Tab-separated table of C-alpha atoms in Angstrom:
chain	number	residue	atom	x	y	z
A	1	UNK	CA	-75.423	109.722	-57.640
A	2	UNK	CA	-78.208	110.025	-55.096
A	3	UNK	CA	-78.200	107.867	-51.993
A	4	UNK	CA	-81.079	106.723	-49.826
A	5	UNK	CA	-79.893	109.011	-47.045
A	6	UNK	CA	-80.017	112.002	-49.403
A	7	UNK	CA	-83.533	111.041	-50.473
A	8	UNK	CA	-84.575	110.778	-46.824
A	9	UNK	CA	-83.184	114.223	-46.147
A	10	UNK	CA	-85.006	115.760	-49.135
A	11	UNK	CA	-88.155	113.625	-48.950
A	12	UNK	CA	-90.574	116.009	-47.335
A	13	UNK	CA	-90.666	119.766	-47.163
A	14	UNK	CA	-93.350	119.813	-44.478
A	15	UNK	CA	-92.482	119.691	-40.819
A	16	UNK	CA	-92.861	116.199	-39.421
A	17	UNK	CA	-92.372	114.772	-35.971
A	18	UNK	CA	-89.921	112.181	-37.297
A	19	UNK	CA	-86.286	113.179	-36.998
A	20	UNK	CA	-83.946	112.138	-39.761
A	21	UNK	CA	-80.271	111.510	-39.120
A	22	UNK	CA	-77.486	110.709	-41.556
A	23	UNK	CA	-74.549	108.833	-40.076
A	24	UNK	CA	-71.352	107.548	-41.619
A	25	UNK	CA	-69.998	104.102	-40.683
A	26	UNK	CA	-66.249	104.625	-40.493
A	27	UNK	CA	-65.085	101.698	-38.350
A	28	UNK	CA	-66.068	98.072	-37.799
A	29	UNK	CA	-64.738	96.608	-34.566
A	30	UNK	CA	-62.576	93.594	-35.360
A	31	UNK	CA	-63.639	91.436	-32.398
A	32	UNK	CA	-67.309	92.228	-32.909
A	33	UNK	CA	-67.048	91.093	-36.526
A	34	UNK	CA	-65.255	87.897	-35.442
A	35	UNK	CA	-67.902	87.128	-32.818
A	36	UNK	CA	-70.771	87.804	-35.212
A	37	UNK	CA	-69.258	85.711	-38.003
A	38	UNK	CA	-68.546	82.904	-35.515
A	39	UNK	CA	-72.186	82.857	-34.398
A	40	UNK	CA	-73.362	82.809	-38.010
A	41	UNK	CA	-70.944	79.972	-38.728
A	42	UNK	CA	-72.232	77.975	-35.742
A	43	UNK	CA	-75.777	78.347	-37.054
A	44	UNK	CA	-74.652	77.232	-40.509
A	45	UNK	CA	-72.785	74.252	-39.008
A	46	UNK	CA	-75.911	73.113	-37.178
A	47	UNK	CA	-77.955	73.468	-40.359
A	48	UNK	CA	-75.329	71.477	-42.295
A	49	UNK	CA	-75.340	68.556	-39.874
A	50	UNK	CA	-79.132	68.425	-39.562
A	51	UNK	CA	-79.685	68.750	-43.322
A	52	UNK	CA	-77.143	66.002	-44.017
A	53	UNK	CA	-78.874	63.709	-41.536
A	54	UNK	CA	-82.297	64.403	-43.050
A	55	UNK	CA	-81.133	63.900	-46.637
A	56	UNK	CA	-79.377	60.648	-45.712
A	57	UNK	CA	-82.461	59.361	-43.910
A	58	UNK	CA	-84.707	60.194	-46.879
A	59	UNK	CA	-82.322	58.495	-49.312
A	60	UNK	CA	-82.017	55.479	-47.048
A	61	UNK	CA	-85.757	55.196	-46.423
A	62	UNK	CA	-86.674	55.437	-50.100
A	63	UNK	CA	-84.156	52.726	-50.982
A	64	UNK	CA	-82.168	54.891	-53.360
A	65	UNK	CA	-78.876	53.986	-51.692
A	66	UNK	CA	-79.655	50.271	-52.134
A	67	UNK	CA	-80.418	50.749	-55.824
A	68	UNK	CA	-77.231	52.726	-56.412
A	69	UNK	CA	-75.303	50.043	-54.518
A	70	UNK	CA	-76.790	47.352	-56.774
A	71	UNK	CA	-75.713	49.375	-59.809
A	72	UNK	CA	-72.123	49.687	-58.547
A	73	UNK	CA	-71.970	45.993	-57.662
A	74	UNK	CA	-73.222	45.074	-61.140
A	75	UNK	CA	-70.627	47.246	-62.876
A	76	UNK	CA	-67.719	46.178	-60.684
A	77	UNK	CA	-68.513	42.439	-60.712
A	78	UNK	CA	-69.089	42.443	-56.960
A	79	UNK	CA	-65.722	44.015	-56.088
A	80	UNK	CA	-67.036	47.436	-55.034
A	81	UNK	CA	-69.998	48.238	-52.805
A	82	UNK	CA	-71.023	51.802	-52.085
A	83	UNK	CA	-72.593	50.751	-48.782
A	84	UNK	CA	-69.079	50.355	-47.377
A	85	UNK	CA	-68.688	54.129	-47.580
A	86	UNK	CA	-72.273	55.362	-47.159
A	87	UNK	CA	-73.156	54.294	-43.652
A	88	UNK	CA	-74.826	56.714	-41.207
A	89	UNK	CA	-71.815	57.152	-38.860
A	90	UNK	CA	-69.471	57.786	-41.783
A	91	UNK	CA	-71.827	60.271	-43.423
A	92	UNK	CA	-72.352	62.132	-40.143
A	93	UNK	CA	-68.601	62.209	-39.483
A	94	UNK	CA	-68.075	63.720	-42.922
A	95	UNK	CA	-70.826	66.281	-42.255
A	96	UNK	CA	-69.191	67.183	-38.925
A	97	UNK	CA	-65.808	67.681	-40.606
A	98	UNK	CA	-67.377	69.897	-43.280
A	99	UNK	CA	-69.238	71.875	-40.606
A	100	UNK	CA	-66.044	72.455	-38.591
A	101	UNK	CA	-64.139	73.557	-41.702
A	102	UNK	CA	-66.979	75.931	-42.624
A	103	UNK	CA	-66.947	77.295	-39.078
A	104	UNK	CA	-63.251	78.127	-39.322
A	105	UNK	CA	-63.459	79.571	-42.841
A	106	UNK	CA	-66.502	81.762	-42.168
A	107	UNK	CA	-65.025	83.108	-38.934
A	108	UNK	CA	-61.766	84.011	-40.675
A	109	UNK	CA	-63.641	85.569	-43.596
A	110	UNK	CA	-65.636	87.750	-41.188
A	111	UNK	CA	-62.408	89.020	-39.675
A	112	UNK	CA	-60.851	89.612	-43.092
A	113	UNK	CA	-63.900	91.510	-44.359
A	114	UNK	CA	-63.860	93.737	-41.263
A	115	UNK	CA	-60.167	94.470	-41.796
A	116	UNK	CA	-60.651	95.207	-45.483
A	117	UNK	CA	-63.585	97.507	-44.718
A	118	UNK	CA	-61.530	99.418	-42.141
A	119	UNK	CA	-58.740	99.889	-44.694
A	120	UNK	CA	-61.137	100.909	-47.468
A	121	UNK	CA	-62.785	103.523	-45.235
A	122	UNK	CA	-59.570	105.499	-45.467
A	123	UNK	CA	-60.091	105.694	-49.243
A	124	UNK	CA	-63.891	105.991	-49.543
A	125	UNK	CA	-64.775	107.798	-46.348
A	126	UNK	CA	-67.177	105.166	-45.084
A	127	UNK	CA	-70.734	104.057	-45.650
A	128	UNK	CA	-73.441	106.709	-45.389
A	129	UNK	CA	-76.495	105.407	-43.532
A	130	UNK	CA	-79.780	107.226	-43.043
A	131	UNK	CA	-81.952	106.745	-39.943
A	132	UNK	CA	-85.375	108.084	-39.112
A	133	UNK	CA	-87.499	107.901	-35.985
A	134	UNK	CA	-91.213	107.326	-36.391
């Protein structure tokens, strides 16, 4: 099984000015992984809230929500209206709750993945990474 780092080491037989280095990643800092996953989760939370707002505004502007509401009112004999539940503040509150839950879950998953990687390094020896300078 040939790795990219092995191919980099064997790539050229001529002398080049680029220096090739093979390094092994044997430890992922726990707090660095938590901070990085938290920042990624914040970005995803912002995207979730903005995308929810945009989708709701498009559906509202095109009148699709009104048509679906008419359909529900027709089937329920006027007892149930979907507009009671699909108002902008309620939709945005739901999007905020989903974004906060995603923030927590992604941050915890980043920490768990870092811990699992650090445990698995003891078995596999780490990830071999090849670097070259041009």
